[in-house]
Coordinates of C-alpha atoms and ligand atoms in Angstrom, one line a residue:
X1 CA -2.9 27.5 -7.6
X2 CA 0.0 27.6 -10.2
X3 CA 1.9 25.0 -10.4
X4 CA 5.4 24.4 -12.0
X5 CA 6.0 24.5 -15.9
X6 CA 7.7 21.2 -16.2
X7 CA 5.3 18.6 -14.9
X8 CA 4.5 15.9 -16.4
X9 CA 0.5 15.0 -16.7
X10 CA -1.7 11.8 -17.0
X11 CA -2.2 11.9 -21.2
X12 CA -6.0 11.5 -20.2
X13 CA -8.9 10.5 -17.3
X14 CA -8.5 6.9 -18.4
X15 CA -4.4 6.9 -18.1
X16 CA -5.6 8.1 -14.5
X17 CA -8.4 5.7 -13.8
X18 CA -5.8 2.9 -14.8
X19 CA -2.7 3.8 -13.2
X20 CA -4.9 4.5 -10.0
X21 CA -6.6 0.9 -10.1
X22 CA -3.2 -0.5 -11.3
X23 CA -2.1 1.4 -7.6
X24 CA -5.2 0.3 -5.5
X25 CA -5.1 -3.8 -6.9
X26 CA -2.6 -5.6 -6.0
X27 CA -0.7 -8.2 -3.7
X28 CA -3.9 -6.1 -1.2
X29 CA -6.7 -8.0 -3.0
X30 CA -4.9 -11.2 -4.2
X31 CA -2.6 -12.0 -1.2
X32 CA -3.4 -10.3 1.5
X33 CA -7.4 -10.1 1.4
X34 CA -8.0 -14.1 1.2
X35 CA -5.6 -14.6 3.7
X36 CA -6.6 -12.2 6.2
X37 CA -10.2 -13.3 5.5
X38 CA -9.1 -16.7 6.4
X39 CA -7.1 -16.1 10.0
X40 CA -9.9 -13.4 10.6
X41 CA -13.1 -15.5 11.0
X42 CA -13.9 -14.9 7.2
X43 CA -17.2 -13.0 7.0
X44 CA -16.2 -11.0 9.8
X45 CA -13.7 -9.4 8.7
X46 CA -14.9 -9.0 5.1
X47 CA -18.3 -7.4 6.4
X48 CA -16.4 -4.6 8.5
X49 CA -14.0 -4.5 5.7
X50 CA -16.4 -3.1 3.4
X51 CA -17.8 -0.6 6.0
X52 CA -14.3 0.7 6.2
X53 CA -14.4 0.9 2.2
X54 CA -17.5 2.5 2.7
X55 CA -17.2 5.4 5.6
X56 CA -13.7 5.9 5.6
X57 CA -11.8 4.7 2.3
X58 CA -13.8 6.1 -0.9
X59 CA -14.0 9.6 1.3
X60 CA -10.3 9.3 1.9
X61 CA -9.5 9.0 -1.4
X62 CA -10.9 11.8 -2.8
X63 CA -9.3 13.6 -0.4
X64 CA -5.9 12.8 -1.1
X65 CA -6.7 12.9 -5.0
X66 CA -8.0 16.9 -4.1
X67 CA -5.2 17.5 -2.3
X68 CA -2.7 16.4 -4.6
X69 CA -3.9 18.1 -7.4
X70 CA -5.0 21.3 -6.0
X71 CA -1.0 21.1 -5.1
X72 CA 0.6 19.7 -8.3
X73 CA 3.3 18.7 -6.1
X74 CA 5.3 15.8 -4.3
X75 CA 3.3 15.5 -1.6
X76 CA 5.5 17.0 1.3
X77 CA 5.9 20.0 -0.7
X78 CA 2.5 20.0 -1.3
X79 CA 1.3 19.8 2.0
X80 CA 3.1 22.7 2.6
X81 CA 2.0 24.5 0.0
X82 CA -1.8 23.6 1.1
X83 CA -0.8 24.6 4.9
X84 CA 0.4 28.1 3.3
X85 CA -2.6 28.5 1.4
X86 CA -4.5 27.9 4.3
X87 CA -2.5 30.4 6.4
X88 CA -1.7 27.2 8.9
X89 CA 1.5 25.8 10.1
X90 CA 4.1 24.0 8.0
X91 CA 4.4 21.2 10.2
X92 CA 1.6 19.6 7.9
X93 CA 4.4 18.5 5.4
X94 CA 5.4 15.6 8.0
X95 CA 2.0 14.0 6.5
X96 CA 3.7 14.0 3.3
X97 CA 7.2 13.0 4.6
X98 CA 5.6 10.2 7.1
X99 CA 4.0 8.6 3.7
X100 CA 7.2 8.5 1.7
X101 CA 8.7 7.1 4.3
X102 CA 5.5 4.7 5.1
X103 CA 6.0 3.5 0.9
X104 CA 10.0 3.3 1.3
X105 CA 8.9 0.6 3.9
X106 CA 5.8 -0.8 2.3
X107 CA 7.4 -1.7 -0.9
X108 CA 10.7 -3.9 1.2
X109 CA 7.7 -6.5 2.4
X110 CA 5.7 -6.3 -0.8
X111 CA 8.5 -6.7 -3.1
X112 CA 9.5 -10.3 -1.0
X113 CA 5.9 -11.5 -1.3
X114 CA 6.3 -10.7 -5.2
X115 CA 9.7 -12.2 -5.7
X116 CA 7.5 -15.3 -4.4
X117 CA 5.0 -15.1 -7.0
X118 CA 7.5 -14.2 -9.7
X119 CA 9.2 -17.8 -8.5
X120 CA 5.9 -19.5 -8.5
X121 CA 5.3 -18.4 -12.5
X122 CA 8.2 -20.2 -13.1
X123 CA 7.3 -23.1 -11.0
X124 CA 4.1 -23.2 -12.7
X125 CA 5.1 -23.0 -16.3
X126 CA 7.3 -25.7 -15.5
X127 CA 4.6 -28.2 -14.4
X128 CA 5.6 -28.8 -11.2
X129 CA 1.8 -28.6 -9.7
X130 CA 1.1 -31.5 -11.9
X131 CA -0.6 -33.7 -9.4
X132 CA 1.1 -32.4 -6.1
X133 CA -0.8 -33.1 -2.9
X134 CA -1.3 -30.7 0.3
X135 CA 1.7 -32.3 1.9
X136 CA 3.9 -31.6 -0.9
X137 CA 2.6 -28.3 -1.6
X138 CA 3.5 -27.7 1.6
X139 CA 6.7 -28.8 2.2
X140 CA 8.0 -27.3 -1.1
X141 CA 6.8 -23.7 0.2
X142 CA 8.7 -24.2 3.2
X143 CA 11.8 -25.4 1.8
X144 CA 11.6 -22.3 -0.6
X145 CA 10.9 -19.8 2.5
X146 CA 14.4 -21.5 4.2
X147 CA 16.4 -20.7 1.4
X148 CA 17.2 -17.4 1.8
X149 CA 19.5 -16.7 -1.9
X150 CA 16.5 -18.1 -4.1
X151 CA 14.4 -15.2 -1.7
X152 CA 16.9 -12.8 -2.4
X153 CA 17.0 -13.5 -6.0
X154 CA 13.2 -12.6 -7.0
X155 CA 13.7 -10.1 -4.8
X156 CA 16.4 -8.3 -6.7
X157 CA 14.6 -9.2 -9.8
X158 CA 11.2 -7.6 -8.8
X159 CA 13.0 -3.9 -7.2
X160 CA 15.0 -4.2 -10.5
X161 CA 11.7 -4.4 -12.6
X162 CA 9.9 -1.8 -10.4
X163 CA 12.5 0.8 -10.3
X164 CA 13.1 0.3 -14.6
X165 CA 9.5 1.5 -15.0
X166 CA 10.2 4.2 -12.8
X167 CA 13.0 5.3 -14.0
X168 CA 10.9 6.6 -17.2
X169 CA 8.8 9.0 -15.4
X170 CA 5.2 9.4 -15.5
X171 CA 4.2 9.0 -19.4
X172 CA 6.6 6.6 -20.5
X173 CA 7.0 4.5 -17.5
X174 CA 4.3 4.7 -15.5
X175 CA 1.0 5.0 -17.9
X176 CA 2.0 2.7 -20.7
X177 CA 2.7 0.2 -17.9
X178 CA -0.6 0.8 -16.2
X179 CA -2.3 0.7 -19.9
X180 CA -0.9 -2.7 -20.7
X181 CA -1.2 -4.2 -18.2
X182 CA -4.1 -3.8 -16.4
X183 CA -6.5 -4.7 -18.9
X184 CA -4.6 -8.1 -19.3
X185 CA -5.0 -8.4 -15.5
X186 CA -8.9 -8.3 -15.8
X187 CA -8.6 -10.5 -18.6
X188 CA -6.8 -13.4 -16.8
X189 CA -9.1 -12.4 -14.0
X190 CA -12.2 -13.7 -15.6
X191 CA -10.4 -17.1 -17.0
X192 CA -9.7 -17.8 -13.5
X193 CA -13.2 -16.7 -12.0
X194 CA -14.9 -18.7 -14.7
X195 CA -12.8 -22.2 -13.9
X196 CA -13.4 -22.0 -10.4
X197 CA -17.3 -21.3 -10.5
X198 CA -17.4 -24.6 -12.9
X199 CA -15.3 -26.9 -10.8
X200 CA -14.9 -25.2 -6.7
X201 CA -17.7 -24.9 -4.4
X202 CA -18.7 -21.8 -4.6
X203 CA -21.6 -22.3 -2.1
X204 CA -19.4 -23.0 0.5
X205 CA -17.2 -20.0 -0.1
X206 CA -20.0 -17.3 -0.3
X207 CA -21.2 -18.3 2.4
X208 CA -17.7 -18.2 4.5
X209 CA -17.1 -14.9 3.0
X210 CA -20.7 -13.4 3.8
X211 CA -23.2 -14.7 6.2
X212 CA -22.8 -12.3 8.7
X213 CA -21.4 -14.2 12.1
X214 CA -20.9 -11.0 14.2
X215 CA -19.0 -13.1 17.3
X216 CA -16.0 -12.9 15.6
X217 CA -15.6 -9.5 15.2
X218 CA -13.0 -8.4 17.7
X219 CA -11.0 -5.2 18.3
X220 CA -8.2 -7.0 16.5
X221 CA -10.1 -7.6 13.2
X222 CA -11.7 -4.1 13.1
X223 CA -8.4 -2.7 13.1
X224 CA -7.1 -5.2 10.6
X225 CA -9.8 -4.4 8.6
X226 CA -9.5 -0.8 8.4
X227 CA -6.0 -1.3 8.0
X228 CA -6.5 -3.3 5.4
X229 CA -8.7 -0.9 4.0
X230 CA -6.1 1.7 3.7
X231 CA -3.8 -1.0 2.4
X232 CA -5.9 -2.0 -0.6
X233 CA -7.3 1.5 -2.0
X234 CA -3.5 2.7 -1.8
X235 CA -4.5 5.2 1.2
X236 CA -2.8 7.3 3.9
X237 CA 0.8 7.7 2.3
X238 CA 0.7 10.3 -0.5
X239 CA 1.0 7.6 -3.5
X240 CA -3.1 8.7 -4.6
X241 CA -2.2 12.1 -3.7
X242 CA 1.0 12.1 -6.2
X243 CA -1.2 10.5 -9.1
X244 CA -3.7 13.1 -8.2
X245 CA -1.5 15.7 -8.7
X246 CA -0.3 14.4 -11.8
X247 CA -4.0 15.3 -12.9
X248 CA -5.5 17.7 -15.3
X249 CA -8.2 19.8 -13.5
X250 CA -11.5 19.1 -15.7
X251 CA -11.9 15.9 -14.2
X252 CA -14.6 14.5 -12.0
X253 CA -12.4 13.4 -8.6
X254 CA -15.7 11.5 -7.2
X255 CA -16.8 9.6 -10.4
X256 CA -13.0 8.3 -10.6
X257 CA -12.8 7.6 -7.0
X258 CA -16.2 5.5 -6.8
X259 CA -14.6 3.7 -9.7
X260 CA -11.3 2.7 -8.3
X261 CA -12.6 1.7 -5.1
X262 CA -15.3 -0.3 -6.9
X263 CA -13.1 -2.4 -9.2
X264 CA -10.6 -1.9 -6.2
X265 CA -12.9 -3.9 -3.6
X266 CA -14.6 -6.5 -6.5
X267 CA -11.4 -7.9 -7.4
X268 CA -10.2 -8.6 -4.1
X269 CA -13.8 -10.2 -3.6
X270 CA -13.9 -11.7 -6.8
X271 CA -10.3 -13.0 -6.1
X272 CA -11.4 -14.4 -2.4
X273 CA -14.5 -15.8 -3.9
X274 CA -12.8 -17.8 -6.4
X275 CA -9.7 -18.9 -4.0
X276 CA -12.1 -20.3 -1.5
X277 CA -14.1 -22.1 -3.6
X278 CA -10.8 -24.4 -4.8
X279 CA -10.1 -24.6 -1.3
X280 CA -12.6 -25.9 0.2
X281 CA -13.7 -27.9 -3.1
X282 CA -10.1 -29.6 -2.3
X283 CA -10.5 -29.9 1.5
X284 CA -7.9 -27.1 2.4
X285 CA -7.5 -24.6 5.0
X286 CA -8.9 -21.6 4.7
X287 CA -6.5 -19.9 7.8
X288 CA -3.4 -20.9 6.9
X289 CA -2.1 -17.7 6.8
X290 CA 0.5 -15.5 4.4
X291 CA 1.3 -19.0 2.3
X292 CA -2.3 -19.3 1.7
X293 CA -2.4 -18.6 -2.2
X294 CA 1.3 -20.7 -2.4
X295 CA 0.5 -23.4 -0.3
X296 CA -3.2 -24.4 -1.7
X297 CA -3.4 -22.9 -5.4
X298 CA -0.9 -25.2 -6.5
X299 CA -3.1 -28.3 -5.1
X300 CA -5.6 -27.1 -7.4
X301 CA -3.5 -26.0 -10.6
X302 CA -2.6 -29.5 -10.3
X303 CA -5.9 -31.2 -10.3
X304 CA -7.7 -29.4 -12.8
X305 CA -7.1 -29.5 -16.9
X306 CA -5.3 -26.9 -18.2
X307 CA -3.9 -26.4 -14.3
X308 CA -0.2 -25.7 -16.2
X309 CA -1.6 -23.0 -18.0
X310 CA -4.7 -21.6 -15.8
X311 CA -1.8 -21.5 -12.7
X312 CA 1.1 -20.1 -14.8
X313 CA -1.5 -17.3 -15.9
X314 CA -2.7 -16.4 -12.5
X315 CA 0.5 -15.8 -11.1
X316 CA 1.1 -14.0 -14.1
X317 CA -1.9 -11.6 -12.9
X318 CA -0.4 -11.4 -9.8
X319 CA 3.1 -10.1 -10.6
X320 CA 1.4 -7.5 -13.2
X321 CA -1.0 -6.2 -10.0
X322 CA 2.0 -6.2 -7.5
X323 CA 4.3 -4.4 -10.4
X324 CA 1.5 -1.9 -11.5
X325 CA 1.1 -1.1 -7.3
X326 CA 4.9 -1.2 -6.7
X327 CA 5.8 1.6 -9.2
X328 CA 3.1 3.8 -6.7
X329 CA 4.8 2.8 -3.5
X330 CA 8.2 4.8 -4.5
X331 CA 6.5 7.6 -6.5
X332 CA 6.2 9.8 -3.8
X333 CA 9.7 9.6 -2.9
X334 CA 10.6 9.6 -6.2
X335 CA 8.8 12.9 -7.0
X336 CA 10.0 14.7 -3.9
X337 CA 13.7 13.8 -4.8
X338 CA 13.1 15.1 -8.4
X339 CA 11.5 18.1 -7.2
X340 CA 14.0 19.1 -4.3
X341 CA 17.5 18.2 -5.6
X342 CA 19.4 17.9 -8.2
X343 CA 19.0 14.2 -9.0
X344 CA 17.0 12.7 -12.1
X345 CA 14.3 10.4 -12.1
X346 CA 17.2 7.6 -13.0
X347 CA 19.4 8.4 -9.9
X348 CA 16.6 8.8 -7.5
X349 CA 14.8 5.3 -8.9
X350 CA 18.7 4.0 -8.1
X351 CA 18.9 5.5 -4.6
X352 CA 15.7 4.4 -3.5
X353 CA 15.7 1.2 -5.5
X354 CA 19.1 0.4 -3.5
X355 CA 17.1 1.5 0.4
X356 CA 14.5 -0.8 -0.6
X357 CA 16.8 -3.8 -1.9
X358 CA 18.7 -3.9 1.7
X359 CA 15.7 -3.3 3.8
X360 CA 13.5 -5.9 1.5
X361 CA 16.6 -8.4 2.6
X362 CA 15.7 -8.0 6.3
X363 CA 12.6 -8.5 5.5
X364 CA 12.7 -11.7 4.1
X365 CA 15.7 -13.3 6.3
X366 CA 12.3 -13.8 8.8
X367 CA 11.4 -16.4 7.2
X368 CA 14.8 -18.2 7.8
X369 CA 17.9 -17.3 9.4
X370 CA 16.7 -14.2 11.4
X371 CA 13.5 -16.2 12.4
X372 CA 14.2 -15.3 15.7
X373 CA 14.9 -11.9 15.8
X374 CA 11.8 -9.5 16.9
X375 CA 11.5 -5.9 16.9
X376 CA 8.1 -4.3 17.8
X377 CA 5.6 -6.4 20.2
X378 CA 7.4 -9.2 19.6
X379 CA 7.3 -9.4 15.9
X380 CA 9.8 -10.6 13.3
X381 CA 11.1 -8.0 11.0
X382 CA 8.6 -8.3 8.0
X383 CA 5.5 -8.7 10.6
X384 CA 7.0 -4.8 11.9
X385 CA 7.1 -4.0 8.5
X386 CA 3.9 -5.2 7.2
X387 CA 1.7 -4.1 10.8
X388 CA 3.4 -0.4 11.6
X389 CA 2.7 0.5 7.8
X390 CA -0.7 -1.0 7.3
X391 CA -2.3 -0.7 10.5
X392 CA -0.6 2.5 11.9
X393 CA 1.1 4.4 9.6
X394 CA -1.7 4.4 6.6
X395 CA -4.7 5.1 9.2
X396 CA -2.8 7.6 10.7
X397 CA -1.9 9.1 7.5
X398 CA -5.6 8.9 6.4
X399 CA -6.5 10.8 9.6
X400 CA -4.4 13.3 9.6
X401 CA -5.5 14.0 5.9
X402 CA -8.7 13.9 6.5
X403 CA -8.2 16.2 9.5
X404 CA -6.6 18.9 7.2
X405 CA -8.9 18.5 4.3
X406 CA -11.7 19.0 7.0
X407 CA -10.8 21.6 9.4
X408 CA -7.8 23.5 8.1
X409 CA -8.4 23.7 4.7
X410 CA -11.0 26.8 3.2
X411 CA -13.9 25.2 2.5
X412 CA -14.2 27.0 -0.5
X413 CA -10.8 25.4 -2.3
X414 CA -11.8 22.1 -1.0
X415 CA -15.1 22.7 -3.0
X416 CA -14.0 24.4 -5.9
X417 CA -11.3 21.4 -6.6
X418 CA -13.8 18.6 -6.0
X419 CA -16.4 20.5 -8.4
X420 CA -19.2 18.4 -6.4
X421 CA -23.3 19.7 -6.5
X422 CA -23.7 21.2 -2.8
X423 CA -26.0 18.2 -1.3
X424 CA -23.1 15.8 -2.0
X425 CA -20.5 18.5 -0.8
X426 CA -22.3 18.7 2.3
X427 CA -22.2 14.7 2.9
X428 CA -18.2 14.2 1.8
X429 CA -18.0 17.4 4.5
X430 CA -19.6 15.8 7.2
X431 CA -18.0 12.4 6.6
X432 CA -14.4 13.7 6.2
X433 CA -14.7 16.1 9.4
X434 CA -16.5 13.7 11.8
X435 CA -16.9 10.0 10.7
X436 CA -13.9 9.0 9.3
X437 CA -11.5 10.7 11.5
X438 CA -13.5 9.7 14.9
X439 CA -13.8 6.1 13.5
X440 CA -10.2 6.1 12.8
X441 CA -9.1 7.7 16.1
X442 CA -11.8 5.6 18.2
X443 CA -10.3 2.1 16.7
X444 CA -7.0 3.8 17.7
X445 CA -8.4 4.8 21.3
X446 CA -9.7 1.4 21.8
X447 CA -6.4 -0.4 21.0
X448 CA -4.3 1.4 22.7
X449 CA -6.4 1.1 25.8
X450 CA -5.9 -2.6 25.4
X451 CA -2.2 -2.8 25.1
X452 CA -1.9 -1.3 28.8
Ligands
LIG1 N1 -2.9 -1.1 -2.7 C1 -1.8 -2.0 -3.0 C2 -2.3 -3.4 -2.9 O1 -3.4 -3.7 -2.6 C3 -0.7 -1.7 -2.0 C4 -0.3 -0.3 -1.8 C5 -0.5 0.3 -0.6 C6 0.1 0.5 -2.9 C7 -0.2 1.6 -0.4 C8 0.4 1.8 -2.7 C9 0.2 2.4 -1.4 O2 -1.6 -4.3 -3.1

């Protein structure tokens, strides 16, 4: 397929590989997994978590890396494109436009969740989780959440840093950001790993996290699980197929999918492992929800030598993951803006960087003065935000994909782009036609069966 003169392209398969892991690990793996491991009956969920990995995610995302680079395009232009190729309806670009819209929302609760961990770096380098106890901990996050101008504040500050990187397109902004700071992510990674095998109990936390104790899967995990799924490896709203189609076409689609969803899915168990082995070393609660990492990591920085440094560094690692995946929520918006009208990267990293700054605002007034207010099922603003993206919008995406890559696309171009020997063809065929789309729609099918 030809694709335009003027795009920009990954400099190499590593600048790829990195900006795609920088995508896939984020506030997914550091925030998010522990705590939904902890209100979801802990092995449980982990256990049909990495199924979902498994049979639906590393499939999925070779997918959407084919189809974004057999389209070189923003992805609702590229569906299109596909659909023409195809000789099948243009009504597949609402894939493409439901994911830009899907990141639009995406990035308004993520970027509250970092502005926390950008206020907690401070908070660390300054020492205040020098011998604090759970109470304090505690209260201090809860003061924090009911002050909603602090909020507002890291807020600004983190749409501010996410829209300067890309504002400098692909090269320039997004690689050398990806190349930096990723590898200073594992780094600080492996400090933290190493500090909390010597002093947490890391027993008691493998064991929470993987003896199988199948009770406590319910309908409500396995959908949080497979949303989470789709959350974590960046899947279901065009921001792998953009990267993908920033790609050059000599490289291996499965060998760099198996390694993003690899170091994808052992960070966020590495991460878990190592957060529930401080807390249960420190008597903590493992379910306590979205504070989880605020409200107990601190009880531990505090206790343990070094805590100053080792705490100010891990929050570090978590506003360089939530950065590195931030920059990949608005990319597909981006692109399609710079690819449709007349605006540069600079005014459509405004535009968007604006939506986002309002709508991240609603977002975090649920934690205070619009506690009360509910939108869908009953839920506050940022739980809409956070459960119609991650456990709707990204598995619908994901089928929908799947669904085209499977049964509308030639089977020859699906072939010929993935460059895969026809035994392993054959089993990504038969996955991506008939397991991962019935497993999505059946976890669908079930659910909405329940809600009547
Ligand atoms: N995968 C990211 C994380 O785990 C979040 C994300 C979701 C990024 C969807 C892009 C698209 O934090």
């Amino acid at each position: 397929m030809t694709e335009p003169a003027h795009r920009s392209h990954w400099t190499n398969r590593w600048t790829f590989i990195l900006a795609t892991a920088g995508s896939a690990i984020g506030l997914g793996n550091i925030w998010k997994f522990p705590y939904m491991t902890g209100v979801n009956g802990g092995s449980a969920f982990v256990l049909v978590f990495l199924a979902c990995i498994a049979l639906v995610g590393i499939p999925l995302m070779m997918c959407e890396i084919m189809l974004g680079r057999r389209a070189q395009r923003n992805p609702v232009d590229g569906m299109q494109l596909l659909a023409a190729e195809a000789r099948a309806t243009a009504l597949w670009k609402w894939v493409g436009i439901m994911g830009l819209f899907a990141g639009l929302l995406i990035l308004a609760f993520y970027s509250v969740i970092a502005g926390w961990v950008l206020d907690y770096v401070v908070r660390a380098a300054g020492g205040e989780f020098r011998g604090i106890d759970g109470a304090t901990a505690q209260a201090r996050f809860n003061a924090f959440l009911a002050a909603p101008l602090e909020l507002i504040l890291w807020h600004s500050l983190f749409i501010a840093m996410t829209m300067g990187v890309v504002a400098r397109g692909v090269n320039s902004g997004l690689e050398k950001t990806n190349k930096i700071l990723m590898p200073a992510l594992f780094a600080i990674l492996l400090v933290l790993l190493g500090y909390s095998m010597a002093v947490g109990d890391f027993a008691r936390s493998a064991s929470f996290m993987f003896t199988p104790d199948f009770s406590k899967v319910t309908p409500v995990v396995v959908l949080s699980a497979l949303g989470h799924a789709f959350f974590s490896l960046s899947l279901g709203m065009g921001a792998v197929m953009v990267y993908g189609s920033y790609l050059q076409r000599h490289v291996s689609i499965a060998r760099t999918t198996l390694f993003v969803a690899i170091a994808d899915t052992a960070v966020g168990l590495l991460v878990g492992l190592a957060i529930f082995a401080l807390v249960f070393a420190n008597g903590l609660e493992p379910a306590a929800g979205p504070g989880l990492i605020f409200q107990t990591l601190p009880i531990a920085f505090g206790k343990m030598a070094g805590g100053t440094f080792i705490g100010t560094l891990f929050f570090l690692l978590v506003a360089f993951a939530a950065w590195t995946s931030a920059i990949s929520l608005v990319e597909p918006a981006i692109s399609w803006l710079t690819e449709n009208t007349r605006m540069t990267r600079h005014q459509a990293a405004w535009l968007i960087g604006l939506t986002d700054w309002v709508l991240g605002i609603a977002a975090l007034l649920s934690f205070n003065v619009w506690k009360d207010v509910h939108l869908l099922f009953g839920l506050n603003v940022f739980d809409t935000l956070d459960k119609l993206t991650t456990n709707i919008l990204l598995p619908l995406g994901g089928l929908l994909m799947a669904l085209f890559a499977g049964w509308v696309m030639r089977t020859h171009h699906v072939q010929e782009e993935l460059g895969l020997a026809s035994g392993a063809y054959r089993v990504w065929r038969f996955t991506i036609r008939f397991v991962s789309p019935l497993a999505i729609a059946a976890i669908f099918l079930y659910l909405f069966g329940l809600v009547k």
